[in-house]
Short mmCIF file of C-alpha atoms and ligand atoms in Angstrom, two decimals:
data_model
loop_
_atom_site.label_atom_id
_atom_site.label_comp_id
_atom_site.label_asym_id
_atom_site.label_seq_id
_atom_site.Cartn_x
_atom_site.Cartn_y
_atom_site.Cartn_z
CA UNK A 37 72.53 136.45 70.36
CA UNK A 38 69.18 137.73 69.14
CA UNK A 39 67.10 135.48 71.38
CA UNK A 40 68.96 136.65 74.48
CA UNK A 41 68.64 140.30 73.40
CA UNK A 42 64.89 139.79 73.07
CA UNK A 43 64.68 138.11 76.50
CA UNK A 44 66.88 140.39 78.61
CA UNK A 45 66.90 144.14 79.07
CA UNK A 46 70.43 144.57 80.52
CA UNK A 47 70.56 147.02 83.46
CA UNK A 48 73.79 146.15 85.30
CA UNK A 49 77.00 144.14 84.95
CA UNK A 50 76.68 140.82 86.80
CA UNK A 51 78.85 140.39 89.93
CA UNK A 52 81.41 137.66 89.36
CA UNK A 53 83.56 137.83 92.50
CA UNK A 54 81.26 137.51 95.50
CA UNK A 55 84.18 138.10 97.89
CA UNK A 56 84.14 134.63 99.42
CA UNK A 57 86.25 132.68 96.94
CA UNK A 58 87.75 129.43 98.21
CA UNK A 59 90.42 127.49 96.33
CA UNK A 60 90.87 123.78 96.94
CA UNK A 61 94.10 122.21 95.71
CA UNK A 62 93.77 118.43 95.42
CA UNK A 63 90.47 117.08 94.13
CA UNK A 64 90.86 113.71 95.86
CA UNK A 65 88.60 112.29 98.55
CA UNK A 66 89.32 115.04 101.08
CA UNK A 67 89.19 117.94 98.63
CA UNK A 68 85.91 116.88 97.05
CA UNK A 69 84.17 116.06 100.35
CA UNK A 70 85.11 119.58 101.47
CA UNK A 71 83.85 121.21 98.28
CA UNK A 72 80.59 119.29 98.44
CA UNK A 73 79.86 120.35 102.00
CA UNK A 74 80.93 123.97 101.32
CA UNK A 75 78.45 124.17 98.45
CA UNK A 76 75.57 122.30 100.06
CA UNK A 77 75.88 124.25 103.31
CA UNK A 78 76.04 127.53 101.39
CA UNK A 79 79.35 128.55 102.99
CA UNK A 80 80.58 129.80 99.62
CA UNK A 81 79.31 129.69 96.05
CA UNK A 82 82.65 130.65 94.53
CA UNK A 83 85.12 127.80 94.22
CA UNK A 84 88.31 127.18 92.25
CA UNK A 85 89.70 123.66 91.98
CA UNK A 86 93.30 122.79 91.12
CA UNK A 87 94.96 119.42 90.70
CA UNK A 88 97.71 117.99 88.53
CA UNK A 89 95.37 115.34 87.12
CA UNK A 90 93.58 117.31 84.37
CA UNK A 91 91.00 114.62 83.53
CA UNK A 92 89.92 114.05 87.12
CA UNK A 93 89.74 117.79 87.62
CA UNK A 94 87.50 118.30 84.60
CA UNK A 95 85.31 115.35 85.59
CA UNK A 96 84.82 116.66 89.13
CA UNK A 97 84.11 120.18 87.86
CA UNK A 98 81.53 118.99 85.33
CA UNK A 99 79.84 116.72 87.87
CA UNK A 100 79.49 119.64 90.31
CA UNK A 101 78.38 122.07 87.60
CA UNK A 102 75.62 119.64 86.63
CA UNK A 103 74.39 120.00 90.21
CA UNK A 104 74.16 123.80 89.87
CA UNK A 105 70.40 123.66 89.42
CA UNK A 106 70.19 122.41 93.00
CA UNK A 107 72.60 124.99 94.43
CA UNK A 108 72.61 128.76 94.80
CA UNK A 109 74.37 130.38 91.82
CA UNK A 110 77.46 128.22 92.18
CA UNK A 111 80.54 129.44 90.32
CA UNK A 112 82.90 126.47 89.97
CA UNK A 113 86.12 126.79 88.03
CA UNK A 114 88.81 124.17 87.63
CA UNK A 115 92.21 124.03 85.98
CA UNK A 116 95.82 122.96 86.31
CA UNK A 117 96.82 126.62 85.89
CA UNK A 118 96.78 128.52 89.20
CA UNK A 119 95.57 131.69 87.45
CA UNK A 120 92.00 130.53 88.13
CA UNK A 121 92.63 130.81 91.89
CA UNK A 122 93.15 134.57 91.70
CA UNK A 123 91.78 136.60 94.59
CA UNK A 124 90.89 133.67 96.86
CA UNK A 125 90.13 134.42 100.50
CA UNK A 126 91.10 130.94 101.65
CA UNK A 127 93.24 128.32 99.90
CA UNK A 128 92.81 124.75 101.15
CA UNK A 129 95.64 122.32 100.47
CA UNK A 130 94.41 118.73 100.32
CA UNK A 131 96.90 117.50 97.72
CA UNK A 132 99.49 114.81 98.03
CA UNK A 133 99.85 111.24 99.17
CA UNK A 134 97.65 109.68 101.82
CA UNK A 135 98.18 106.82 104.29
CA UNK A 136 97.88 103.26 103.13
CA UNK A 137 96.30 100.68 105.44
CA UNK A 138 98.22 100.60 108.74
CA UNK A 139 100.58 103.44 107.69
CA UNK A 140 101.48 106.19 110.20
CA UNK A 141 100.69 109.76 109.01
CA UNK A 142 104.25 110.88 109.88
CA UNK A 143 105.62 108.52 107.23
CA UNK A 144 104.23 110.79 104.47
CA UNK A 145 106.18 113.87 105.45
CA UNK A 146 109.01 114.32 102.91
CA UNK A 147 106.86 113.31 99.92
CA UNK A 148 104.25 115.90 100.84
CA UNK A 149 106.89 118.57 101.54
CA UNK A 150 107.88 118.28 97.87
CA UNK A 151 104.21 118.65 96.87
CA UNK A 152 103.84 121.81 99.00
CA UNK A 153 106.97 123.38 97.53
CA UNK A 154 105.27 123.25 94.15
CA UNK A 155 101.89 124.54 95.34
CA UNK A 156 102.35 127.30 97.93
CA UNK A 157 104.28 129.90 95.86
CA UNK A 158 101.76 129.56 93.01
CA UNK A 159 98.82 130.12 95.33
CA UNK A 160 100.40 133.22 96.85
CA UNK A 161 101.25 134.64 93.44
CA UNK A 162 97.53 134.90 92.66
CA UNK A 163 96.13 135.43 96.19
CA UNK A 164 98.77 137.24 98.25
CA UNK A 165 96.25 138.06 100.99
CA UNK A 166 94.76 134.58 101.36
CA UNK A 167 94.65 132.41 104.44
CA UNK A 168 96.23 129.01 103.83
CA UNK A 169 94.44 126.02 105.36
CA UNK A 170 96.38 122.74 105.30
CA UNK A 171 94.76 119.30 105.38
CA UNK A 172 97.51 117.14 103.86
CA UNK A 173 99.21 114.81 106.33
CA UNK A 174 101.08 114.82 108.59
CA UNK A 175 99.06 118.01 108.98
CA UNK A 176 100.93 119.62 111.90
CA UNK A 177 104.39 119.33 110.36
CA UNK A 178 103.07 120.34 106.94
CA UNK A 179 101.47 123.46 108.43
CA UNK A 180 104.92 124.38 109.76
CA UNK A 181 106.42 123.63 106.31
CA UNK A 182 103.76 125.77 104.57
CA UNK A 183 104.44 128.63 106.97
CA UNK A 184 108.18 128.37 106.24
CA UNK A 185 107.73 128.20 102.45
CA UNK A 186 105.12 130.97 102.35
CA UNK A 187 106.84 133.57 104.52
CA UNK A 188 103.35 134.56 105.76
CA UNK A 189 102.61 135.69 109.31
CA UNK A 190 101.73 132.76 111.57
CA UNK A 191 98.07 133.70 112.00
CA UNK A 192 97.45 133.17 108.25
CA UNK A 193 98.72 129.58 108.03
CA UNK A 194 96.38 127.14 109.75
CA UNK A 195 96.19 123.34 109.85
CA UNK A 196 92.97 121.35 110.18
CA UNK A 197 94.66 119.80 113.21
CA UNK A 198 92.61 118.19 115.95
CA UNK A 199 89.31 119.80 114.98
CA UNK A 200 88.50 116.41 113.45
CA UNK A 201 89.82 114.46 116.47
CA UNK A 202 87.71 116.70 118.73
CA UNK A 203 84.68 116.00 116.56
CA UNK A 204 85.26 112.26 116.78
CA UNK A 205 85.71 112.58 120.56
CA UNK A 206 82.45 114.52 120.91
CA UNK A 207 80.63 111.96 118.80
CA UNK A 208 81.86 109.05 120.95
CA UNK A 209 81.02 110.95 124.16
CA UNK A 210 77.58 111.71 122.76
CA UNK A 211 77.00 108.00 122.17
CA UNK A 212 77.95 107.18 125.76
CA UNK A 213 75.91 110.00 127.30
CA UNK A 214 72.95 110.10 124.89
CA UNK A 215 73.48 113.83 124.45
CA UNK A 216 74.06 115.64 121.14
CA UNK A 217 77.74 115.99 120.14
CA UNK A 218 77.26 119.78 119.95
CA UNK A 219 76.40 119.75 123.67
CA UNK A 220 79.43 117.64 124.63
CA UNK A 221 82.11 120.29 125.19
CA UNK A 222 85.41 118.53 124.75
CA UNK A 223 88.74 119.23 123.07
CA UNK A 224 91.53 117.09 121.80
CA UNK A 225 94.75 119.08 121.42
CA UNK A 226 98.35 118.43 120.40
CA UNK A 227 99.17 116.29 117.38
CA UNK A 228 96.48 115.24 114.90
CA UNK A 229 96.79 111.52 115.31
CA UNK A 230 98.71 109.12 117.44
CA UNK A 231 100.03 111.41 120.22
CA UNK A 232 96.89 113.57 120.49
CA UNK A 233 95.86 114.73 123.96
CA UNK A 234 92.27 114.56 125.27
CA UNK A 235 91.69 117.38 127.73
CA UNK A 236 89.63 115.29 130.16
CA UNK A 237 89.98 117.93 132.87
CA UNK A 238 87.68 120.30 130.98
CA UNK A 239 85.18 117.90 129.37
CA UNK A 240 81.79 119.24 130.41
CA UNK A 241 78.08 119.18 129.73
CA UNK A 242 76.38 122.51 130.45
CA UNK A 243 79.32 123.47 132.65
CA UNK A 244 79.21 120.23 134.67
CA UNK A 245 82.74 118.84 134.46
CA UNK A 246 82.80 115.04 134.23
CA UNK A 247 86.04 115.16 136.23
CA UNK A 248 84.11 116.58 139.20
CA UNK A 249 81.89 113.48 139.03
CA UNK A 250 84.75 111.03 138.51
CA UNK A 251 88.15 112.37 139.56
CA UNK A 252 89.98 109.57 137.72
CA UNK A 253 88.22 110.14 134.39
CA UNK A 254 90.51 109.35 131.47
CA UNK A 255 93.31 108.10 133.73
CA UNK A 256 94.72 104.55 133.99
CA UNK A 257 93.18 104.30 137.48
CA UNK A 258 89.64 104.99 136.16
CA UNK A 259 87.58 101.83 136.75
CA UNK A 260 84.97 103.11 134.26
CA UNK A 261 87.65 103.01 131.52
CA UNK A 262 86.75 106.36 129.87
CA UNK A 263 90.27 106.46 128.42
CA UNK A 264 89.08 103.87 125.91
CA UNK A 265 87.06 106.67 124.26
CA UNK A 266 90.28 108.49 123.34
CA UNK A 267 91.92 105.24 122.21
CA UNK A 268 88.96 104.82 119.83
CA UNK A 269 89.50 108.36 118.48
CA UNK A 270 93.15 107.55 117.72
CA UNK A 271 92.13 104.31 116.02
CA UNK A 272 89.29 105.95 114.03
CA UNK A 273 91.24 106.86 110.90
CA UNK A 274 93.04 103.51 110.78
CA UNK A 275 89.72 101.70 111.09
CA UNK A 276 87.93 103.76 108.42
CA UNK A 277 90.90 103.44 106.04
CA UNK A 278 90.90 99.68 106.58
CA UNK A 279 87.19 99.53 105.81
CA UNK A 280 86.77 101.99 102.91
CA UNK A 281 90.32 102.88 101.85
CA UNK A 282 90.36 106.55 102.90
CA UNK A 283 88.57 109.03 105.16
CA UNK A 284 86.58 111.85 103.62
CA UNK A 285 83.20 112.97 104.97
CA UNK A 286 84.21 113.90 108.52
CA UNK A 287 87.36 115.76 107.43
CA UNK A 288 85.33 117.53 104.73
CA UNK A 289 82.81 118.69 107.33
CA UNK A 290 85.59 119.68 109.74
CA UNK A 291 87.33 121.83 107.09
CA UNK A 292 83.98 123.38 106.17
CA UNK A 293 83.42 124.41 109.79
CA UNK A 294 86.86 126.08 109.89
CA UNK A 295 86.31 127.84 106.54
CA UNK A 296 82.87 129.07 107.64
CA UNK A 297 84.33 130.46 110.87
CA UNK A 298 86.95 132.41 108.91
CA UNK A 299 84.71 133.70 106.11
CA UNK A 300 81.98 134.82 108.49
CA UNK A 301 84.49 136.28 110.99
CA UNK A 302 82.73 134.10 113.56
CA UNK A 303 85.29 134.40 116.43
CA UNK A 304 84.34 130.83 117.30
CA UNK A 305 86.79 128.46 118.97
CA UNK A 306 88.23 125.44 117.17
CA UNK A 307 91.18 123.15 117.85
CA UNK A 308 93.42 123.88 114.85
CA UNK A 309 97.13 123.71 114.14
CA UNK A 310 99.02 126.88 114.96
CA UNK A 311 102.46 127.82 116.29
CA UNK A 312 102.46 126.78 119.96
CA UNK A 313 105.82 128.20 120.96
CA UNK A 314 105.46 129.88 124.36
CA UNK A 315 102.31 127.93 125.31
CA UNK A 316 102.33 125.28 128.05
CA UNK A 317 106.09 125.68 128.50
CA UNK A 318 106.91 124.74 124.88
CA UNK A 319 110.07 126.49 123.69
CA UNK A 320 110.44 124.96 120.20
CA UNK A 321 108.91 126.69 117.18
CA UNK A 322 106.52 123.80 116.58
CA UNK A 323 103.01 123.67 115.18
CA UNK A 324 100.32 121.74 117.04
CA UNK A 325 96.65 122.16 117.83
CA UNK A 326 95.28 124.29 120.64
CA UNK A 327 91.81 125.85 120.84
CA UNK A 328 91.99 128.99 118.66
CA UNK A 329 89.60 131.87 118.03
CA UNK A 330 89.04 132.02 114.26
CA UNK A 331 87.96 135.02 112.23
CA UNK A 332 88.59 136.85 109.00
CA UNK A 333 92.32 137.31 109.78
CA UNK A 334 92.80 133.62 110.61
CA UNK A 335 93.92 132.72 114.13
CA UNK A 336 92.90 135.70 116.27
CA UNK A 337 93.71 134.27 119.73
CA UNK A 338 94.90 131.06 121.35
CA UNK A 339 92.83 129.99 124.34
CA UNK A 340 94.95 129.37 127.44
CA UNK A 341 93.35 126.21 128.81
CA UNK A 342 94.41 125.27 132.31
CA UNK A 343 95.82 121.74 131.91
CA UNK A 344 96.64 119.13 134.55
CA UNK A 345 100.30 118.14 134.92
CA UNK A 346 99.62 114.90 133.00
CA UNK A 347 97.92 116.75 130.13
CA UNK A 348 100.73 119.32 129.95
CA UNK A 349 103.33 116.53 129.85
CA UNK A 350 101.43 114.85 127.03
CA UNK A 351 101.31 118.08 124.98
CA UNK A 352 105.00 118.54 125.68
CA UNK A 353 105.63 115.00 124.41
CA UNK A 354 103.72 115.83 121.18
CA UNK A 355 105.83 118.99 120.80
CA UNK A 356 109.08 117.04 121.25
CA UNK A 357 108.01 114.54 118.57
CA UNK A 358 107.11 117.38 116.21
CA UNK A 359 110.41 119.18 116.80
CA UNK A 360 112.30 115.96 115.97
CA UNK A 361 110.27 115.47 112.80
CA UNK A 362 110.66 119.12 111.74
CA UNK A 363 114.43 118.94 112.20
CA UNK A 364 114.65 116.11 109.64
CA UNK A 365 112.80 117.98 106.87
CA UNK A 366 114.78 118.83 103.76
CA UNK A 367 113.54 122.12 102.28
P1 LIG B 73 93.67 111.40 97.21
O1 LIG B 73 92.27 110.97 97.06
O2 LIG B 73 94.78 110.52 96.73
O3 LIG B 73 93.83 112.83 96.51
C1 LIG B 73 95.01 113.53 96.43
C2 LIG B 73 94.92 114.46 95.25
O4 LIG B 73 96.08 115.29 95.25
C3 LIG B 73 94.90 113.71 93.89
O5 LIG B 73 93.79 114.15 93.13
C4 LIG B 73 96.22 114.11 93.25
O6 LIG B 73 96.16 114.19 91.85
C5 LIG B 73 96.47 115.48 93.90
N1 LIG B 73 97.86 115.90 93.85
C6 LIG B 73 98.96 115.21 94.21
N2 LIG B 73 100.06 115.96 94.03
C7 LIG B 73 99.64 117.17 93.58
C8 LIG B 73 100.30 118.37 93.22
N3 LIG B 73 101.62 118.49 93.29
N4 LIG B 73 99.55 119.40 92.79
C9 LIG B 73 98.20 119.31 92.70
N5 LIG B 73 97.52 118.18 93.04
C10 LIG B 73 98.24 117.13 93.45
O7 LIG B 73 94.01 111.71 98.75
P2 LIG B 73 92.98 112.16 99.88
O8 LIG B 73 92.11 113.23 99.34
O9 LIG B 73 92.39 110.98 100.52
O10 LIG B 73 93.99 112.80 100.95
C11 LIG B 73 94.67 114.03 100.67
C12 LIG B 73 95.58 114.38 101.83
O11 LIG B 73 94.78 114.67 102.99
C13 LIG B 73 96.51 113.22 102.26
O12 LIG B 73 97.78 113.74 102.62
C14 LIG B 73 95.80 112.64 103.47
O13 LIG B 73 96.66 111.95 104.32
C15 LIG B 73 95.25 113.89 104.09
N6 LIG B 73 94.16 113.72 105.05
C16 LIG B 73 94.12 114.58 106.08
C17 LIG B 73 93.15 114.49 107.04
C18 LIG B 73 93.18 115.46 108.18
O14 LIG B 73 92.48 115.26 109.19
N7 LIG B 73 93.94 116.52 108.09
C19 LIG B 73 92.15 113.50 106.96
C20 LIG B 73 92.16 112.65 105.91
C21 LIG B 73 93.21 112.66 104.89
#
């Protein structure tokens, strides 16, 4: 166009692929909360969105593109054709059915297995080197299913796991202690959800273990009733779903933290779903959360936390439940 030719003296081709492309499949509440925090935190400016609902997809894409003036050179594509996801570094799967009020996450399993069977091969066709990050529930079992369907090495298939539960735990501890959540060092491991395990034995502030101050902390015998904090974490999603119909912001921020750790090769530690066979005496090939070192290749290491006998038994119980659920899956 003549006006553009008069304005611009072209010197170089513009870079299109900035090397940090993230695909999000499922532009529902979880997918869009993730995309919004990725863009506003500047974790990536290169996003592809896929969903089977073409109108919603186009609406979300346009709404985000109209915000481009407030972002940093955002490149947002959307389509029902997976070709737009080509060359993604990370593919987030947040598609499928979600819990209704009072519904257990595990109840969603077979319906979301069918969804994954349609999604995973298409993602890998266009991004064979990507890391797959699963958010759809029940997230631990679906991470196992994604690993099975994909044929990828275990370190490249990660579930959002108990990073969110750990965040909720830290928030509730921060409220009790009047200390920032980022300074409350605490992990929840095991299953994302009902059988999750709070590692009370290692909860600490600046290296001061709360268990050294109260040897019963988190146990039935604790007269300060700290175990209620974990009960609140387990109830969190049910409560939010009852109040607003779904959960979105906290899981979006949690996924963003995981994606940032991978893209920046941060080697930071996060409780995410990975294969836990061989850890804490678990012999089944099950996927659950343990603290993992995350970097550009996905899960780089699993941290070997010393657990008390009670904590180990609880993780073992989670693993048994997962093995039973996995055995019932029809591929
Ligand atoms: P939502 O708002 O109903 O969005 C789901 C989206 O998936 C919709 O836009 C659908 O059109 C799309 N979809 C469904 N099937 C397909 C398919 N085959 N291909 C492409 N797109 C498809 O659900 P919401 O965003 O609330 O939840 C998504 C999933 O995340 C559910 O399984 C939730 O249970 C799960 N969550 C996981 C959390 C975690 O901590 N891991 C937290 C909250 C929700």
